[in-house]
PDB file of C-alpha atoms in Angstrom:
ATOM      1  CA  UNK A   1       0.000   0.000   0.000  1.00  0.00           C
ATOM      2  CA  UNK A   2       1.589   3.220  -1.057  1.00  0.00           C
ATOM      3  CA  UNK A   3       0.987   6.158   1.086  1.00  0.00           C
ATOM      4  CA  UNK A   4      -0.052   8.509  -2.143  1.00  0.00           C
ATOM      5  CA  UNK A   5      -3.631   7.012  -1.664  1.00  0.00           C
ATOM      6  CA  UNK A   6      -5.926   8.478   0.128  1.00  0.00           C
ATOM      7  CA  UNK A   7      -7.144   6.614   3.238  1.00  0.00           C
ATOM      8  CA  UNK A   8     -10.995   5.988   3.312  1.00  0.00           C
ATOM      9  CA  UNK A   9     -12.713   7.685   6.260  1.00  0.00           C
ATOM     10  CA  UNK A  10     -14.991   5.683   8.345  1.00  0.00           C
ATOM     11  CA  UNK A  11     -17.511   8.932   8.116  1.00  0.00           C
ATOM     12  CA  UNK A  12     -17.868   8.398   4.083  1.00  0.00           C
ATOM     13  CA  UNK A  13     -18.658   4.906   4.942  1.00  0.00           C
ATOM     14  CA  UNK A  14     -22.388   4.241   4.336  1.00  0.00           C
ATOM     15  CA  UNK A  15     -22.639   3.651   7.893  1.00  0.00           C
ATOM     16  CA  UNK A  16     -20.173   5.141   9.841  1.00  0.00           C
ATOM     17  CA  UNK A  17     -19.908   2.538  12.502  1.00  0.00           C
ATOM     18  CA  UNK A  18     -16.712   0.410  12.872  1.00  0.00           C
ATOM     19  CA  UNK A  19     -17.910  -3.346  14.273  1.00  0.00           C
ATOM     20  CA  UNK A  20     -15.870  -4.152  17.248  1.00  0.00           C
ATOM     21  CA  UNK A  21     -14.878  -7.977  17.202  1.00  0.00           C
ATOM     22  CA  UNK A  22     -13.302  -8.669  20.170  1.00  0.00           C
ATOM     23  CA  UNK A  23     -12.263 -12.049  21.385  1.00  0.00           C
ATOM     24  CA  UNK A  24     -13.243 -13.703  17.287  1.00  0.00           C
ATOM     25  CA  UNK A  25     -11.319 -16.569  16.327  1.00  0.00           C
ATOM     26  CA  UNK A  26     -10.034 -17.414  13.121  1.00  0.00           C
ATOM     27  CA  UNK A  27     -12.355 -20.207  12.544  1.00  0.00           C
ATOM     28  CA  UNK A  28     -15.524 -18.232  13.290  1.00  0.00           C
ATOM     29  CA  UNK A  29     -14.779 -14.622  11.162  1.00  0.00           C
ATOM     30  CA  UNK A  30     -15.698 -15.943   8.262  1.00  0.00           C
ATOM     31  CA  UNK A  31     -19.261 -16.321   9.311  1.00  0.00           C
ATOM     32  CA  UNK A  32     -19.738 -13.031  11.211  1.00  0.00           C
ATOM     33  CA  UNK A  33     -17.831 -10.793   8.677  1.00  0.00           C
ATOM     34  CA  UNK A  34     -20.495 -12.055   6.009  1.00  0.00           C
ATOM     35  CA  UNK A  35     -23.143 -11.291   8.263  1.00  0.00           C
ATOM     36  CA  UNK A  36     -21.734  -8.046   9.064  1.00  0.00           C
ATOM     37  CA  UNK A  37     -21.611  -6.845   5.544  1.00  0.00           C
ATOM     38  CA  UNK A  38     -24.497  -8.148   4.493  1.00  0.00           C
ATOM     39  CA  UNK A  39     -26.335  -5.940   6.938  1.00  0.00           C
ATOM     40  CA  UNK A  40     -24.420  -2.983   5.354  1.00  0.00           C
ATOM     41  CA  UNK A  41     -20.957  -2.564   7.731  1.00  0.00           C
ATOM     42  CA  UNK A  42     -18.149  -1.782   5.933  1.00  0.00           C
ATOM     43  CA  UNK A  43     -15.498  -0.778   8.668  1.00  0.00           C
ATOM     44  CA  UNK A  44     -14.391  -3.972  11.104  1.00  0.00           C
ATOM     45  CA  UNK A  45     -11.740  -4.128  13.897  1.00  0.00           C
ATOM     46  CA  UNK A  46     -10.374  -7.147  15.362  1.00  0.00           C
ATOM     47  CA  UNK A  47      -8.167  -6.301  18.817  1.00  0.00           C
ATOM     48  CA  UNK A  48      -5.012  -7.740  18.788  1.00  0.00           C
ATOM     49  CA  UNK A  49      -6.056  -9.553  22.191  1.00  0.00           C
ATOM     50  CA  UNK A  50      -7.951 -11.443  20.340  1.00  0.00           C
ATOM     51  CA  UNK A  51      -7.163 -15.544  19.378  1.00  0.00           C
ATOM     52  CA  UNK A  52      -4.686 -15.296  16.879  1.00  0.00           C
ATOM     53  CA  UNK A  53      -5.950 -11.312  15.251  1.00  0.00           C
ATOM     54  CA  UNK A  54      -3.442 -11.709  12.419  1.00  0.00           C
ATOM     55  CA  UNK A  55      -5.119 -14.768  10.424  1.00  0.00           C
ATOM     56  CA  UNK A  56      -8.643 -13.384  11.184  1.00  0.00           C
ATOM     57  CA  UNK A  57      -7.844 -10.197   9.586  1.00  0.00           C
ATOM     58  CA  UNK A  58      -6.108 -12.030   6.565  1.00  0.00           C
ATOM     59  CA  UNK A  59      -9.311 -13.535   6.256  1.00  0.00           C
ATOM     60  CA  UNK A  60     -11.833 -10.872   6.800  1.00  0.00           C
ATOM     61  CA  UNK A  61      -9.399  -8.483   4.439  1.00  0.00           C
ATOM     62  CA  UNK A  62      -9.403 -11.526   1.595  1.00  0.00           C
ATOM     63  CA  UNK A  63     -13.486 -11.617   1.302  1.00  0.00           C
ATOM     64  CA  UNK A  64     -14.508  -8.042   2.204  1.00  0.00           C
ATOM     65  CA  UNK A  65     -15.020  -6.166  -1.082  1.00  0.00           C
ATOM     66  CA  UNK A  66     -12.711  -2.692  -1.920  1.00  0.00           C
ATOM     67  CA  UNK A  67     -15.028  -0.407  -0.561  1.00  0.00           C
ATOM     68  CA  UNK A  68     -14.381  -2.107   3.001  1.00  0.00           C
ATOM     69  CA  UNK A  69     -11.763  -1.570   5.818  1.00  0.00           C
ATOM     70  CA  UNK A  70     -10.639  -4.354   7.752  1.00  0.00           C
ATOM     71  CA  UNK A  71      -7.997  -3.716  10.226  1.00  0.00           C
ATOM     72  CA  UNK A  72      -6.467  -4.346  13.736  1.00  0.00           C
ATOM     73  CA  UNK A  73      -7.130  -2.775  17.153  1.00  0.00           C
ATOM     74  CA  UNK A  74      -5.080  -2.223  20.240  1.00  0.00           C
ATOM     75  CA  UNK A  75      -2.078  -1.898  17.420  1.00  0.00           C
ATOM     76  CA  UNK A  76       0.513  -0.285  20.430  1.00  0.00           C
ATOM     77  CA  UNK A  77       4.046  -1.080  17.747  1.00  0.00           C
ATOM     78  CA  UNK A  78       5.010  -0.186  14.453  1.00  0.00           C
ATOM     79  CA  UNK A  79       6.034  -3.468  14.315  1.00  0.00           C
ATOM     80  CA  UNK A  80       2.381  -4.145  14.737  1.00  0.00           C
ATOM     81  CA  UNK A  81       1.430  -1.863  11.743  1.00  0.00           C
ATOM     82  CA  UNK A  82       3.634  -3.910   9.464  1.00  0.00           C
ATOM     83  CA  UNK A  83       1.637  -7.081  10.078  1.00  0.00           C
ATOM     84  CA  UNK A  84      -1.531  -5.624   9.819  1.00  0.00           C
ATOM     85  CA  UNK A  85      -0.081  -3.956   6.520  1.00  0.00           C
ATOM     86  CA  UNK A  86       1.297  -7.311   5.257  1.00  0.00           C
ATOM     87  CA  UNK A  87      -2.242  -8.989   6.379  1.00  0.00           C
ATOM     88  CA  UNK A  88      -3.965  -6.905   4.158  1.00  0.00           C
ATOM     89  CA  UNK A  89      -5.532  -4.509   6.758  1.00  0.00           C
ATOM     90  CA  UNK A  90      -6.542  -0.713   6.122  1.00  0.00           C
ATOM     91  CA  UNK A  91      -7.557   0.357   9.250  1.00  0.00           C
ATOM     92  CA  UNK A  92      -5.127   0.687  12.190  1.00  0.00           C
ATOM     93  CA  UNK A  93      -7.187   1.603  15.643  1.00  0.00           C
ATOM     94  CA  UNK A  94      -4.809   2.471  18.526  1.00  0.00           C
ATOM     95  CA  UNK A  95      -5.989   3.072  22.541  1.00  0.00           C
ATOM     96  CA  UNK A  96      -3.163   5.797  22.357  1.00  0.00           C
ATOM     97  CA  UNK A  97      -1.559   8.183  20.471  1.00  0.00           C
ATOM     98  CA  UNK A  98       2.255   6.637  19.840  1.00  0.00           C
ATOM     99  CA  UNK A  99       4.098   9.015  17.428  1.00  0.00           C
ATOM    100  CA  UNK A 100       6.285   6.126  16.259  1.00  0.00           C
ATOM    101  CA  UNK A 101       3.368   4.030  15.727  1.00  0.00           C
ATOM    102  CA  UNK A 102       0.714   6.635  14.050  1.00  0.00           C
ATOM    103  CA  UNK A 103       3.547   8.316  11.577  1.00  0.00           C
ATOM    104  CA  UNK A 104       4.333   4.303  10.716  1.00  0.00           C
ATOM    105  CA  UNK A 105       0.699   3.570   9.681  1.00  0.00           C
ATOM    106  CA  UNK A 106       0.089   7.047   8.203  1.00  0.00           C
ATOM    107  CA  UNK A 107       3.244   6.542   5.925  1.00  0.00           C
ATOM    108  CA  UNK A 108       1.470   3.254   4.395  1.00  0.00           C
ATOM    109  CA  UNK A 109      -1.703   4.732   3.535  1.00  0.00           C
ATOM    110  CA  UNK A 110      -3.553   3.212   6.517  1.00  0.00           C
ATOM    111  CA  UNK A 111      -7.030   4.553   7.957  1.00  0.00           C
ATOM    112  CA  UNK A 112      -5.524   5.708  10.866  1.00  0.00           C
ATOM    113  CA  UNK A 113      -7.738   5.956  14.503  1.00  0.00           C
ATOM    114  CA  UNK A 114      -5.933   6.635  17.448  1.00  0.00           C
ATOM    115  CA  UNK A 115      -7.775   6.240  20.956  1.00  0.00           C
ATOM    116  CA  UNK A 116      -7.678  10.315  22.600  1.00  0.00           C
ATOM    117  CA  UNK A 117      -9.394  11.667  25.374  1.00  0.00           C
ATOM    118  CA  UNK A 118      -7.870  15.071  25.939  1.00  0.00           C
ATOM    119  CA  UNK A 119      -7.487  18.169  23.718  1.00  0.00           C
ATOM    120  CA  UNK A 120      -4.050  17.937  23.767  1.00  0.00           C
ATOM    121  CA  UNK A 121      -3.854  13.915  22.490  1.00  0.00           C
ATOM    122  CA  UNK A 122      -6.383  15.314  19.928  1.00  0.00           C
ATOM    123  CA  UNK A 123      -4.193  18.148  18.269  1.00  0.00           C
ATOM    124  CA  UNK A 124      -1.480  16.083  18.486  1.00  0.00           C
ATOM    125  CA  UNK A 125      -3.022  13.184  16.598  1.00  0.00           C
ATOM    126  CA  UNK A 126      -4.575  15.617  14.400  1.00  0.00           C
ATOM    127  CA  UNK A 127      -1.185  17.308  13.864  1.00  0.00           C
ATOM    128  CA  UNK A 128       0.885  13.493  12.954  1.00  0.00           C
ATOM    129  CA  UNK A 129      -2.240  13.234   9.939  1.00  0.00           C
ATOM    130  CA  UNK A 130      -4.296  10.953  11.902  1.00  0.00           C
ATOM    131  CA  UNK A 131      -7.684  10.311   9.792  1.00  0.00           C
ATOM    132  CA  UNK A 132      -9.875   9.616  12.497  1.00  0.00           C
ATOM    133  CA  UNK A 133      -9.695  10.336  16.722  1.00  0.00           C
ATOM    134  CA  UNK A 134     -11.101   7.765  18.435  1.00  0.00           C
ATOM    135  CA  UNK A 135     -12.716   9.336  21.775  1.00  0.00           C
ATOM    136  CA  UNK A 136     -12.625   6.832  24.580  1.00  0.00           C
ATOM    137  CA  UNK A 137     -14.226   6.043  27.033  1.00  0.00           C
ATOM    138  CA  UNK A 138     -16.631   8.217  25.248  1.00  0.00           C
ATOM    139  CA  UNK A 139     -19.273   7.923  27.780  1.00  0.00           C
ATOM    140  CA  UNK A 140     -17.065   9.657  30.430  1.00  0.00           C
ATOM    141  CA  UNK A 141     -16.609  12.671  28.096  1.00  0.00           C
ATOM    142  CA  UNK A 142     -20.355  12.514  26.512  1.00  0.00           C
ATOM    143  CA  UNK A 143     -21.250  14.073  23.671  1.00  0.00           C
ATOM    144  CA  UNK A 144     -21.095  17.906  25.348  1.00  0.00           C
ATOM    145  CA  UNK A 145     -17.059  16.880  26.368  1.00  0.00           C
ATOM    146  CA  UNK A 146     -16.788  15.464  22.756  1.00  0.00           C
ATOM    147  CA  UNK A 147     -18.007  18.756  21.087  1.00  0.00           C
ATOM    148  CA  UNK A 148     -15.894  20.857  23.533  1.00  0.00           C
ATOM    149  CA  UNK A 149     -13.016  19.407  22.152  1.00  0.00           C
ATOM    150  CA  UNK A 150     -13.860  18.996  18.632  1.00  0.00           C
ATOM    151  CA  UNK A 151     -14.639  23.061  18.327  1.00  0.00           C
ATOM    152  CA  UNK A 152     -10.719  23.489  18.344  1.00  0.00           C
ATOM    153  CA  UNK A 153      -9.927  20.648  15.471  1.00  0.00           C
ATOM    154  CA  UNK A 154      -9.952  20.830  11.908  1.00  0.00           C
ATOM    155  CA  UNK A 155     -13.521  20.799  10.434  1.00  0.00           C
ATOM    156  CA  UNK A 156     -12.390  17.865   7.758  1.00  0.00           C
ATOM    157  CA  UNK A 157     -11.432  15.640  11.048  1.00  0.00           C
ATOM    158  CA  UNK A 158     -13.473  12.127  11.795  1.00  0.00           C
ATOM    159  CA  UNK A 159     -14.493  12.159  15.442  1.00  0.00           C
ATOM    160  CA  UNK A 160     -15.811   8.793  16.527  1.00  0.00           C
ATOM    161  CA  UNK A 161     -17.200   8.001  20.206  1.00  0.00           C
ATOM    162  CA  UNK A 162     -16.189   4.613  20.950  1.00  0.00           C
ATOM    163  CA  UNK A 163     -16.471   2.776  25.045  1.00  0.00           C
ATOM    164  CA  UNK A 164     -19.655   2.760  26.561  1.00  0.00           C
ATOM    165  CA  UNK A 165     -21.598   3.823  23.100  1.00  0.00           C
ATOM    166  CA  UNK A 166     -24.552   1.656  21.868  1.00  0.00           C
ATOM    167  CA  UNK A 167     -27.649   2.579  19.146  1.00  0.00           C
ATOM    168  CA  UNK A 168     -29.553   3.927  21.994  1.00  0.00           C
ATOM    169  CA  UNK A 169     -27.158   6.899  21.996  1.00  0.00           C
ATOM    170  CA  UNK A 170     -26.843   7.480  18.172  1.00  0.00           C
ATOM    171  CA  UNK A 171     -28.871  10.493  18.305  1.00  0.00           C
ATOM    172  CA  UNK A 172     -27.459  12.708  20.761  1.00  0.00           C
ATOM    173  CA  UNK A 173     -24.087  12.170  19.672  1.00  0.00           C
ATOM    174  CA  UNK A 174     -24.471  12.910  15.984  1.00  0.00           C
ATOM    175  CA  UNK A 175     -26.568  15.748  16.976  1.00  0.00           C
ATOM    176  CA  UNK A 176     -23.530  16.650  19.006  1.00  0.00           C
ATOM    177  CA  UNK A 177     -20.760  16.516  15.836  1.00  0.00           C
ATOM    178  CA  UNK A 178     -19.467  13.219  16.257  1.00  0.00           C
ATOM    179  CA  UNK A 179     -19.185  11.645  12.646  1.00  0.00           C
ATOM    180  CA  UNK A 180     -18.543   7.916  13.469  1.00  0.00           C
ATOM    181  CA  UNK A 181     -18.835   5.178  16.333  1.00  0.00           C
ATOM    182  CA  UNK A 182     -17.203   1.958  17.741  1.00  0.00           C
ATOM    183  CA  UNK A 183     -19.609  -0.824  18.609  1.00  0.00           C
ATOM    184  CA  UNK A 184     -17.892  -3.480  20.444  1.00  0.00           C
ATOM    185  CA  UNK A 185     -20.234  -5.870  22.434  1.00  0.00           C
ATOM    186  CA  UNK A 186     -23.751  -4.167  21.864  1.00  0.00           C
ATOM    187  CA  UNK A 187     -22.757  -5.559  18.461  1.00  0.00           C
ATOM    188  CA  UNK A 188     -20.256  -8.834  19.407  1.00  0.00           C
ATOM    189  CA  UNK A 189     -19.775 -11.171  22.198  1.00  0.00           C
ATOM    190  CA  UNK A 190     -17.234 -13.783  22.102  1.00  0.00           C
ATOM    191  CA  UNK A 191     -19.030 -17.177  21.015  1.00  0.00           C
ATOM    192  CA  UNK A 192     -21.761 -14.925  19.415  1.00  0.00           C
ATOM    193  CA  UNK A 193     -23.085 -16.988  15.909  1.00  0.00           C
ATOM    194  CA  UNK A 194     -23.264 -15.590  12.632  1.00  0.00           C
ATOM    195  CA  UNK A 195     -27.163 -14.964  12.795  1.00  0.00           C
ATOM    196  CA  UNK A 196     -27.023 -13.668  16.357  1.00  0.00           C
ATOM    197  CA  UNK A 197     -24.554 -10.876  15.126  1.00  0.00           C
ATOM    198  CA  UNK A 198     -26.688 -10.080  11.793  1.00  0.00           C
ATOM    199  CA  UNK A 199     -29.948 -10.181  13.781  1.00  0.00           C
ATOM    200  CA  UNK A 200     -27.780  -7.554  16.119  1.00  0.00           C
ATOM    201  CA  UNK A 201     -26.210  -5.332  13.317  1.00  0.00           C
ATOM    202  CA  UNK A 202     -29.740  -5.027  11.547  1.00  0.00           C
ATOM    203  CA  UNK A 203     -31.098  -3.672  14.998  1.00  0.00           C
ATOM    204  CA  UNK A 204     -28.459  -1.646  14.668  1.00  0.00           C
ATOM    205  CA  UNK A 205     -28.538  -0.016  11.307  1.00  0.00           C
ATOM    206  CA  UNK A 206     -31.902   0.741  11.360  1.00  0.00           C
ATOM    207  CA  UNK A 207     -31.600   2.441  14.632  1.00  0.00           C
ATOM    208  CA  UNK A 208     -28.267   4.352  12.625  1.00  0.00           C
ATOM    209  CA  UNK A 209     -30.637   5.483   9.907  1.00  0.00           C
ATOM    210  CA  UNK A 210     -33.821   6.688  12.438  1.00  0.00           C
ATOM    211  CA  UNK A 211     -31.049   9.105  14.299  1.00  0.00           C
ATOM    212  CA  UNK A 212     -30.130  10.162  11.008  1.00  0.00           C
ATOM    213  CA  UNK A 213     -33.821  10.851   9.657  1.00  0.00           C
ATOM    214  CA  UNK A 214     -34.933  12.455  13.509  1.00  0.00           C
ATOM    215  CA  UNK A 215     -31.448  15.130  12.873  1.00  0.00           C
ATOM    216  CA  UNK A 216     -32.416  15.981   9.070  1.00  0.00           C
ATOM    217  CA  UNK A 217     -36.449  16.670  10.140  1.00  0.00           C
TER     218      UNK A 217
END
């Protein structure tokens, strides 16, 4: 992956909602990625404490159309970023901001989302070309802490609330600037099936689009 391409932001997505799949194993991605994008997702994270991350995301990356980005969570290493890269991931989701780490994945083109809480993590992500800030926890800052902070970044910037953020909450946070969301276990629970996941991303969607519809009347 060069990094002359543009990364994809998870706010152009048509739903802006990265699937969380924590604790996934390499013999059951298969089945939830399908029903993931089948529902509509296009943006999934596996955590690197997850069973064996790498293989999953070699084989979410290999059956997810273009449009999609499959990448890696709790990425802490540049080393990290170079097996993600070399699995075929886009996306690169970080709990911190780690210069080393961030420039690394930014120099490969990556969809880049490091984990910030604080005005000062934000600008500084914002200033190493970050493509996304990932607020967490967001439900300690809420959307009113979100937007105080997002004021003072530039306008083009994809601010996702992720931690302690579910579909009930969709509303007040978009009507509160935030482009994008995590969904970790309102969405996945290690063990969950492939229909239990597509029964829970439908719910999901649909609750995605009513926020949307209830902000635009």
């Amino acid at each position: 992956m060069s990094g002359n391409n543009v990364p994809l932001k998870v706010a152009n997505l048509p739903y802006p909602l990265v699937a969380i799949l924590r604790g996934v194993k390499p013999t059951e991605v298969g089945g939830v990625v399908e029903a993931l994008l089948e529902a509509g997702l296009r943006a999934i994270e596996i955590p690197l404490n997850s069973p064996d991350p790498f293989k999953s995301i070699e084989i979410a990356a290999k059956m997810a159309p273009t449009d999609c980005l499959i990448g890696a969570g709790t990425i802490l290493q540049p080393a990290e970023v170079d097996r993600l890269n070399d699995a075929g991931g886009r996306l690169m989701v970080s709990p911190n901001v780690n210069p080393k780490t961030l420039s690394h994945a930014v120099s490969l083109g990556m969809t880049t989302m490091p984990g910030v809480f604080s005005a000062t993590e934000a600008l500084l992500a914002s200033e190493l070309g970050a493509t996304a800030l990932k607020f967490f926890p967001a439900f300690k800052l809420g959307p009113d802490g979100i937007a105080a902070i997002r004021v003072i970044l530039p306008p083009e910037l994809d601010v996702a609330a992720v931690g302690g953020v579910s579909e009930a909450d969709f509303e007040k946070y978009m009507a509160a600037g935030i482009t994008s969301f995590g969904l970790g276990s309102s969405l996945y629970k290690p063990g969950d099936g492939a229909s239990e996941v597509a029964q829970k991303a439908r719910r999901i969607t649909a609750a995605y689009d009513a926020a949307a519809k209830a902000l635009r009347n």
